[in-house]
mmCIF file of C-alpha atoms in Angstrom:
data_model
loop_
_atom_site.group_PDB
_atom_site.id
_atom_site.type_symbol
_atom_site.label_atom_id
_atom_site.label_comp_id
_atom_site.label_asym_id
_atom_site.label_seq_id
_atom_site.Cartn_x
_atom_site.Cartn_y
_atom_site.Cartn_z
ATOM 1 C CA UNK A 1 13.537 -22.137 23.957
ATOM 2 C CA UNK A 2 14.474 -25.965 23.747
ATOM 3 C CA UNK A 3 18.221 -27.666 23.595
ATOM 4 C CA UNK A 4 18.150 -30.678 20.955
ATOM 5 C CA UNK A 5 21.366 -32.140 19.623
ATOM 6 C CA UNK A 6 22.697 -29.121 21.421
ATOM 7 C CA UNK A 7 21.650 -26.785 19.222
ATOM 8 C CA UNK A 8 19.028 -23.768 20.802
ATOM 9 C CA UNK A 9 15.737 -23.842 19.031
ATOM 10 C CA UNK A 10 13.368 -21.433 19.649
ATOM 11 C CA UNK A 11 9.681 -21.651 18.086
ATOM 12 C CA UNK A 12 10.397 -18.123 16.333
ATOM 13 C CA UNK A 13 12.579 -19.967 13.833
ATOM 14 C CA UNK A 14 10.062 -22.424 12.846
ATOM 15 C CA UNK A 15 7.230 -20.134 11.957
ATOM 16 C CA UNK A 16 10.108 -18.053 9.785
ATOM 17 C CA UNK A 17 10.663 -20.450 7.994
ATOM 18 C CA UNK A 18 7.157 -21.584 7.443
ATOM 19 C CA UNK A 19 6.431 -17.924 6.383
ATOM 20 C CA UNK A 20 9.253 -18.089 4.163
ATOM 21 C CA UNK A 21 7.415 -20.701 2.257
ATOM 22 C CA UNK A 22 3.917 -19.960 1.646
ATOM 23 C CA UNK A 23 3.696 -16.122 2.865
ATOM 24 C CA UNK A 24 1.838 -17.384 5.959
ATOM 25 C CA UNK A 25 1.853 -19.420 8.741
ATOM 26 C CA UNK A 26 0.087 -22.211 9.445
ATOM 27 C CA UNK A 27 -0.666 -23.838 12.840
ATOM 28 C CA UNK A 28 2.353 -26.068 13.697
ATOM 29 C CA UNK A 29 3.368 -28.651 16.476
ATOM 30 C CA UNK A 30 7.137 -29.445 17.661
ATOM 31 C CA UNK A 31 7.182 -32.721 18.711
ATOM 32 C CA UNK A 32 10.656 -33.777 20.594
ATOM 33 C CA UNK A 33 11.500 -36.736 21.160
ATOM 34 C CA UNK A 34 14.483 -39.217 22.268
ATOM 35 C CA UNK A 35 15.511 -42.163 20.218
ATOM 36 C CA UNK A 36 18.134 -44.520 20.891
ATOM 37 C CA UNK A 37 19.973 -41.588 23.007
ATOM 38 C CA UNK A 38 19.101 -39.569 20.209
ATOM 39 C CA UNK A 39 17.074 -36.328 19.980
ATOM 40 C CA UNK A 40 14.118 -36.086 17.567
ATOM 41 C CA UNK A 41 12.138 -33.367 15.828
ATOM 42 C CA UNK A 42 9.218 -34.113 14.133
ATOM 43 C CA UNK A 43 7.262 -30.507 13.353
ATOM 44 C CA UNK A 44 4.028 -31.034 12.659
ATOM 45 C CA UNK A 45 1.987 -28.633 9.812
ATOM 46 C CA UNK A 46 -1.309 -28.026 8.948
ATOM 47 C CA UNK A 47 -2.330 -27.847 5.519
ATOM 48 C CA UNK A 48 -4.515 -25.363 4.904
ATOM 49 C CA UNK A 49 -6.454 -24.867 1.741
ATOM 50 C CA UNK A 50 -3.908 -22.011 0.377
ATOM 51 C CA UNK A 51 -0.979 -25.089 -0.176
ATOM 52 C CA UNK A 52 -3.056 -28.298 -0.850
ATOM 53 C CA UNK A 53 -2.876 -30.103 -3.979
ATOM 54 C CA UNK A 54 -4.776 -32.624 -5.718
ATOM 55 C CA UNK A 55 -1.944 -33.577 -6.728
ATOM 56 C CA UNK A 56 0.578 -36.222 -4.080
ATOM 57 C CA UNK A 57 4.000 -35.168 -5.853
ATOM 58 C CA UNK A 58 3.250 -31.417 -5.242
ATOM 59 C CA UNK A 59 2.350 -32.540 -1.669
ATOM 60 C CA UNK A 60 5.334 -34.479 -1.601
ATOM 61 C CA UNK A 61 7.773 -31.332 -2.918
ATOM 62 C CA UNK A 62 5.851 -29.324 -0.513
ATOM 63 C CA UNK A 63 7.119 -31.796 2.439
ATOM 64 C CA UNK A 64 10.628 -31.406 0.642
ATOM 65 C CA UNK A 65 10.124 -27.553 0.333
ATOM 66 C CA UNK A 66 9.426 -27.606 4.119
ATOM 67 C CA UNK A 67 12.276 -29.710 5.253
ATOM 68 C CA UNK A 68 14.819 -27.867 3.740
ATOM 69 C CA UNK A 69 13.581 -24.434 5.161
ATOM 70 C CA UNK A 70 13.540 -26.023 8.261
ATOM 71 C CA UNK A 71 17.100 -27.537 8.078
ATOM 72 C CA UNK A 72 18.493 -24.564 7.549
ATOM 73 C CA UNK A 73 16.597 -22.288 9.544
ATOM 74 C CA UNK A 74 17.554 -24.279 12.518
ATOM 75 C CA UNK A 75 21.010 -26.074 11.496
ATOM 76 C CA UNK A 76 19.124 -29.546 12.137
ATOM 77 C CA UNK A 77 17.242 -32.111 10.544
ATOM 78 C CA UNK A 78 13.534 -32.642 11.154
ATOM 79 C CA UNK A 79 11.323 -34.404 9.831
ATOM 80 C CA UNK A 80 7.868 -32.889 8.431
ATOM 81 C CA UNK A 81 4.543 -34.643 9.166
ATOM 82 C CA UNK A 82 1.414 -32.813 7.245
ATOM 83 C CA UNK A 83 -2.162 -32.803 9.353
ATOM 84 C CA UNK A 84 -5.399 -32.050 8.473
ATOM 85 C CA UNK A 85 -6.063 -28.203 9.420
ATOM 86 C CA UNK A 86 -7.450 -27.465 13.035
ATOM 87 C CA UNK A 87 -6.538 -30.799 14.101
ATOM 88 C CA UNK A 88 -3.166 -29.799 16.415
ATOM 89 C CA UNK A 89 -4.747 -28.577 19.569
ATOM 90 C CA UNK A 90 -5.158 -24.840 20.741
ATOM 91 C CA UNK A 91 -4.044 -23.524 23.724
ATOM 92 C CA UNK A 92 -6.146 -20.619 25.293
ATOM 93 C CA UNK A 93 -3.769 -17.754 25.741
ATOM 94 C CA UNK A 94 -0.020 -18.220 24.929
ATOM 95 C CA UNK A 95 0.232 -20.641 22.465
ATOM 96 C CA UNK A 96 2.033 -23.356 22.941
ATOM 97 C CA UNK A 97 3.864 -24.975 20.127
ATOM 98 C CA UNK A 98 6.025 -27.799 21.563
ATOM 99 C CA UNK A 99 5.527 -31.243 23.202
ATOM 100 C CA UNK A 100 8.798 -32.460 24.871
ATOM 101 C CA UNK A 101 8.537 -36.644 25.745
ATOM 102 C CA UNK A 102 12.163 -36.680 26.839
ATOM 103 C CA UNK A 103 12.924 -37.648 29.645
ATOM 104 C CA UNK A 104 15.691 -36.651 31.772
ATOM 105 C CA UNK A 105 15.330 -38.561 34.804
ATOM 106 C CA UNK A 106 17.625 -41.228 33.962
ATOM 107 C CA UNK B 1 -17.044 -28.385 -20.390
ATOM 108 C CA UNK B 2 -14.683 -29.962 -17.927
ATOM 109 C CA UNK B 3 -15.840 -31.749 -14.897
ATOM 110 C CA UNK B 4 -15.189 -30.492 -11.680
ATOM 111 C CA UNK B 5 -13.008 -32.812 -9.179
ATOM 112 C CA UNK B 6 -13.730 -32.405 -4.954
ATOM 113 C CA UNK B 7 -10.392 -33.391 -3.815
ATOM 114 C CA UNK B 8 -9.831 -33.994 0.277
ATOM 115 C CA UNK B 9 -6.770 -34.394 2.403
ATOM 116 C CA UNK B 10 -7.259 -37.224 4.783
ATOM 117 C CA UNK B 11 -4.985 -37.780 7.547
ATOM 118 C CA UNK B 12 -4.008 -41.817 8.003
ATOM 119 C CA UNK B 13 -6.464 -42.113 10.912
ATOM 120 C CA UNK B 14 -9.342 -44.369 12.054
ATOM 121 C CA UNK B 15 -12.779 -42.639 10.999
ATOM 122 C CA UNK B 16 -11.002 -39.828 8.580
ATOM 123 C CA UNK B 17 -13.002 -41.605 5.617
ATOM 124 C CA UNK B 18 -16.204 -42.286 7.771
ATOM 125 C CA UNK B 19 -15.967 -38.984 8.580
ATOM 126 C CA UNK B 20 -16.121 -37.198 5.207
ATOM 127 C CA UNK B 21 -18.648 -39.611 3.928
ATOM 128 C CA UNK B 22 -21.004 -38.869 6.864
ATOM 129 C CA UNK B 23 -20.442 -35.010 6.079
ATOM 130 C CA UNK B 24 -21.395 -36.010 2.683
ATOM 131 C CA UNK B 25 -24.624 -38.018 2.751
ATOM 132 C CA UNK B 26 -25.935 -35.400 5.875
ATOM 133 C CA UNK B 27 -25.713 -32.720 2.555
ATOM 134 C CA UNK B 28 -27.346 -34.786 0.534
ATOM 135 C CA UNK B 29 -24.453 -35.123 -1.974
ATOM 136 C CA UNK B 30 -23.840 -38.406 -3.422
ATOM 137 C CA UNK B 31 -20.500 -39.985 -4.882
ATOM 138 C CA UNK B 32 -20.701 -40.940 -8.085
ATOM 139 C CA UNK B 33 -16.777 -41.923 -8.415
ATOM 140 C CA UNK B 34 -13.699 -41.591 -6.459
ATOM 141 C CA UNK B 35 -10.229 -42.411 -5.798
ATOM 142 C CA UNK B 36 -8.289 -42.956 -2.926
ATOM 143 C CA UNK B 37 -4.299 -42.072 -3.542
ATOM 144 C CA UNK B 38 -2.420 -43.043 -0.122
ATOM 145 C CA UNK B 39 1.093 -42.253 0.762
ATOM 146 C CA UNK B 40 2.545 -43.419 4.238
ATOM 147 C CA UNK B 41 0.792 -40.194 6.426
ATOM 148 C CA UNK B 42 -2.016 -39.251 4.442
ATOM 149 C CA UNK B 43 -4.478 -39.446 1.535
ATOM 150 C CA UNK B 44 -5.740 -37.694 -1.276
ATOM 151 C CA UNK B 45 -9.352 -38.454 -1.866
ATOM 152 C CA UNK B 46 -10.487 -37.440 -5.369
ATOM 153 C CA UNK B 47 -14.128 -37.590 -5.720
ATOM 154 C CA UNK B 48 -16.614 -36.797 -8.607
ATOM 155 C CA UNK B 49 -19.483 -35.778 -6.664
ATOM 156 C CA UNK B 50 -23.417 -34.372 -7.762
ATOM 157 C CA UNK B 51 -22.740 -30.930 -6.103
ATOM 158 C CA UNK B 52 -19.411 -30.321 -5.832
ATOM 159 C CA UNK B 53 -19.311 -26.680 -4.626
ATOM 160 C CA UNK B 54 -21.789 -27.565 -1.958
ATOM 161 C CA UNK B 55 -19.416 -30.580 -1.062
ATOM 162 C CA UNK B 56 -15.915 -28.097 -0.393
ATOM 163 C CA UNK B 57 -17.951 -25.766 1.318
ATOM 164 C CA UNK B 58 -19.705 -28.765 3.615
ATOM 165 C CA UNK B 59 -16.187 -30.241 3.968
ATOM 166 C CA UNK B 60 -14.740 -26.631 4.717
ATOM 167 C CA UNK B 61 -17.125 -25.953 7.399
ATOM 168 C CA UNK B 62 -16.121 -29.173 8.929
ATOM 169 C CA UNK B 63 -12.358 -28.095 9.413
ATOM 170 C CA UNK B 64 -11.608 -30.453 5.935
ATOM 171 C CA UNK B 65 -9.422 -29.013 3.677
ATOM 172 C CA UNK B 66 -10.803 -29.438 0.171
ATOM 173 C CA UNK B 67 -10.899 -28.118 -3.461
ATOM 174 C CA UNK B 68 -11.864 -28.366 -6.868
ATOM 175 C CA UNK B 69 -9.748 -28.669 -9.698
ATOM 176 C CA UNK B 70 -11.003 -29.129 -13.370
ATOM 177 C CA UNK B 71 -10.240 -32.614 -15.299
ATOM 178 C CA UNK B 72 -10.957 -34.081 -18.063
ATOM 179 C CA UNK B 73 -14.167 -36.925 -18.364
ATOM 180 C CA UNK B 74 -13.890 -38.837 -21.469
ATOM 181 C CA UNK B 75 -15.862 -41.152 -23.056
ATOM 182 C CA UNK B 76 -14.415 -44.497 -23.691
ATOM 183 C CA UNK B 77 -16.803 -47.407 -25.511
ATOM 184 C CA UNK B 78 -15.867 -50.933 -24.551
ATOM 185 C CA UNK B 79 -13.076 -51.753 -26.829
ATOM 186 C CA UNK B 80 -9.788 -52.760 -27.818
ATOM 187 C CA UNK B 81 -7.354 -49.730 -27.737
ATOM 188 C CA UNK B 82 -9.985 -47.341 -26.971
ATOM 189 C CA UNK B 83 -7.248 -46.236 -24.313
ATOM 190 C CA UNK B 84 -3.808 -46.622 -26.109
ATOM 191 C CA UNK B 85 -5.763 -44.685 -28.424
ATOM 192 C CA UNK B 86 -5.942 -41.682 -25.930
ATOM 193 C CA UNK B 87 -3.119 -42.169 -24.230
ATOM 194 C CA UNK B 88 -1.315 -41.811 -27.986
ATOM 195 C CA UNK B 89 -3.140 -39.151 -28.849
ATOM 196 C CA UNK B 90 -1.945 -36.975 -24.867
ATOM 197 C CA UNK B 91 1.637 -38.008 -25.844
ATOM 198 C CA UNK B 92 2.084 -36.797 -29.069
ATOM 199 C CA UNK B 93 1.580 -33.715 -27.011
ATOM 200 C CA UNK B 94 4.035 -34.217 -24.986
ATOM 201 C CA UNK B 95 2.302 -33.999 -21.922
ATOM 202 C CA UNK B 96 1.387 -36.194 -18.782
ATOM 203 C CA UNK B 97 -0.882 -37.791 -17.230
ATOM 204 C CA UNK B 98 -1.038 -37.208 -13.710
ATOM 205 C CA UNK B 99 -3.372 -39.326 -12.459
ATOM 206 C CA UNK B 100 -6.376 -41.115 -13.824
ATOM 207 C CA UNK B 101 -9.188 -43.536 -12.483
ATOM 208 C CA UNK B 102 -12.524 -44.751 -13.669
ATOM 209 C CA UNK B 103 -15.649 -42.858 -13.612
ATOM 210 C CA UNK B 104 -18.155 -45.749 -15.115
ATOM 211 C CA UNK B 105 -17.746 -48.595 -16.653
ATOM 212 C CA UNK B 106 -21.140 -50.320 -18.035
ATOM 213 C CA UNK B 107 -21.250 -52.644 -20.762
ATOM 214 C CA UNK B 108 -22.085 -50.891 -23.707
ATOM 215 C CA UNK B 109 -20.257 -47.207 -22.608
ATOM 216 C CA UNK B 110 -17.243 -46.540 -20.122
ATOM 217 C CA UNK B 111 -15.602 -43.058 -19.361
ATOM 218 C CA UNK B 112 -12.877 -42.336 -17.301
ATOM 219 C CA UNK B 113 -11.359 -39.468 -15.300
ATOM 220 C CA UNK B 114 -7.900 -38.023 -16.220
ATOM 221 C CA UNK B 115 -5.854 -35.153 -15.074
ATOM 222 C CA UNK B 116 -3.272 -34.217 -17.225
ATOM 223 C CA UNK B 117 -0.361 -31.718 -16.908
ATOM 224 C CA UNK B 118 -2.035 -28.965 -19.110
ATOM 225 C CA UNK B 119 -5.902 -29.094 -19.500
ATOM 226 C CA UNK B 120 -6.125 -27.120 -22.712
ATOM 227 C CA UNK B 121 -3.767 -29.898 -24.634
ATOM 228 C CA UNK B 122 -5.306 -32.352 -22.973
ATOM 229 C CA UNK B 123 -8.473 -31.856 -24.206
ATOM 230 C CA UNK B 124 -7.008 -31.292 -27.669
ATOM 231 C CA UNK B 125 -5.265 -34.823 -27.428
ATOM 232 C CA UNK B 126 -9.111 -36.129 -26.440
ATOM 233 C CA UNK B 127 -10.930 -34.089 -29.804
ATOM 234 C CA UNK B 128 -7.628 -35.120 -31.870
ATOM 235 C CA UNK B 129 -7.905 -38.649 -30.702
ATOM 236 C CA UNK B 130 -12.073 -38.744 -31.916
ATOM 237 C CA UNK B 131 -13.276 -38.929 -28.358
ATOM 238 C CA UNK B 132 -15.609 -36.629 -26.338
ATOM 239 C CA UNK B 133 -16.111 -35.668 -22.644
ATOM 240 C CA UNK B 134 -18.822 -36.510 -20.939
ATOM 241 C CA UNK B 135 -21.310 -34.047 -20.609
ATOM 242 C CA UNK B 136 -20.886 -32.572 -15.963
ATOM 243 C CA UNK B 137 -24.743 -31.865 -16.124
ATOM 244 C CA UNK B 138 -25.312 -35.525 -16.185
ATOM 245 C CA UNK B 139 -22.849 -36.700 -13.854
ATOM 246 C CA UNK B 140 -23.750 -34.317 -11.693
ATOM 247 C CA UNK B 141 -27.748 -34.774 -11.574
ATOM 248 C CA UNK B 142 -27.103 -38.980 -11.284
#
């Protein structure tokens, strides 16, 4: 589980939501990060050969599609960067799906 | 009938496009046109390629992700309103054009490549308009 915005996230939500969209779930990243005293999500999403278009507004409604399952699967905003498939890195074992570059010292 | 369009999702990264053209000339496949659509994280490479069900299934292998998706090749001859001539012809059908680019352009013939919204009416609008497609087999053996 992660606190952003102070709203508890777990990874469990995210891939719901994925599934919601396309019936299965793609390999995702959470990336969290702190701007301007701000908290961050950027979730990152493979696209697999099952959701890709030719076409960049049907990529661009899929982004949409994404977003909004997202928003209200985890009551905040992220924002939805799509990566070429097998390019977020595997993690031998338990899978890990976030990378936290707050920092908390200060 | 209609030509078959490799289409590849390239992230905005240095050596993406070096990357998919190396996969492509190791196979043996050449490019005969293509188009690059870019948006602010990635690309959509459209390609008309001489084997393009080898091509996915190189690309595939290679962790790409890649498909095929039927448009329409028509012949254009070098002259004036050849193309409002077409693009009358799709819009009295009331579809769209999605995208389009050029697949050869020589003096005496040009063709281009154009996806449109529904194939089927598309390629109506093309017959209705007194043009012709271009023949795959020879695209595909060039």
């Amino acid at each position: 589980m992660l606190i952003i915005r102070f709203v508890n996230l777990f990874p469990s939500h995210v891939e719901n939501a994925l599934l919601e969209i396309n019936g299965t779930t793609p390999h995702y990243l959470m990336v969290v990060d702190r701007v301007n005293n701000l908290d961050t999500l950027e979730v990152q999403v493979e696209v697999e050969e099952s959701f890709f278009s030719d076409e960049v507004k049907e990529m661009e409604k899929l982004t949409k599609k994404i977003a909004a399952a997202l928003q209200s699967a985890l009551l905040i905003s992220a924002k939805v960067k799509l990566v070429e498939p097998k390019s977020l890195e595997r993690f031998e074992g338990k899978s890990t799906h976030v990378i936290d570059n707050r920092k908390f010292d200060d | 009938m209609f030509m078959e369009q490799l289409t590849v999702f390239i992230e905005n990264r240095e050596g993406r496009l070096e990357k998919v053209t190396e996969i492509l000339a190791q196979n043996n496949i050449n490019i005969v046109c293509l188009s690059l659509a870019d948006t602010s994280e990635y690309g959509m490479l459209r390609m008309i390629v001489s084997n393009p069900e080898k091509a996915k299934q190189s690309l595939k292998e290679a962790g790409f992700s890649a498909r095929l998706t039927d448009v329409l090749a028509v012949k254009l001859k070098q002259d004036f309103g050849t193309l409002n001539k077409l693009a009358k012809s799709v819009s009295d059908k009331n579809i769209n054009i999605e995208y389009m680019y050029t697949l050869n352009c020589s003096k005496d013939d040009g063709a281009i490549i154009i996806k449109c919204s529904d194939i089927t009416l598309g390629y109506e609008a093309v017959t209705e308009a007194g043009l012709s497609l271009v023949d795959p087999q020879t695209i595909y053996s060039i």
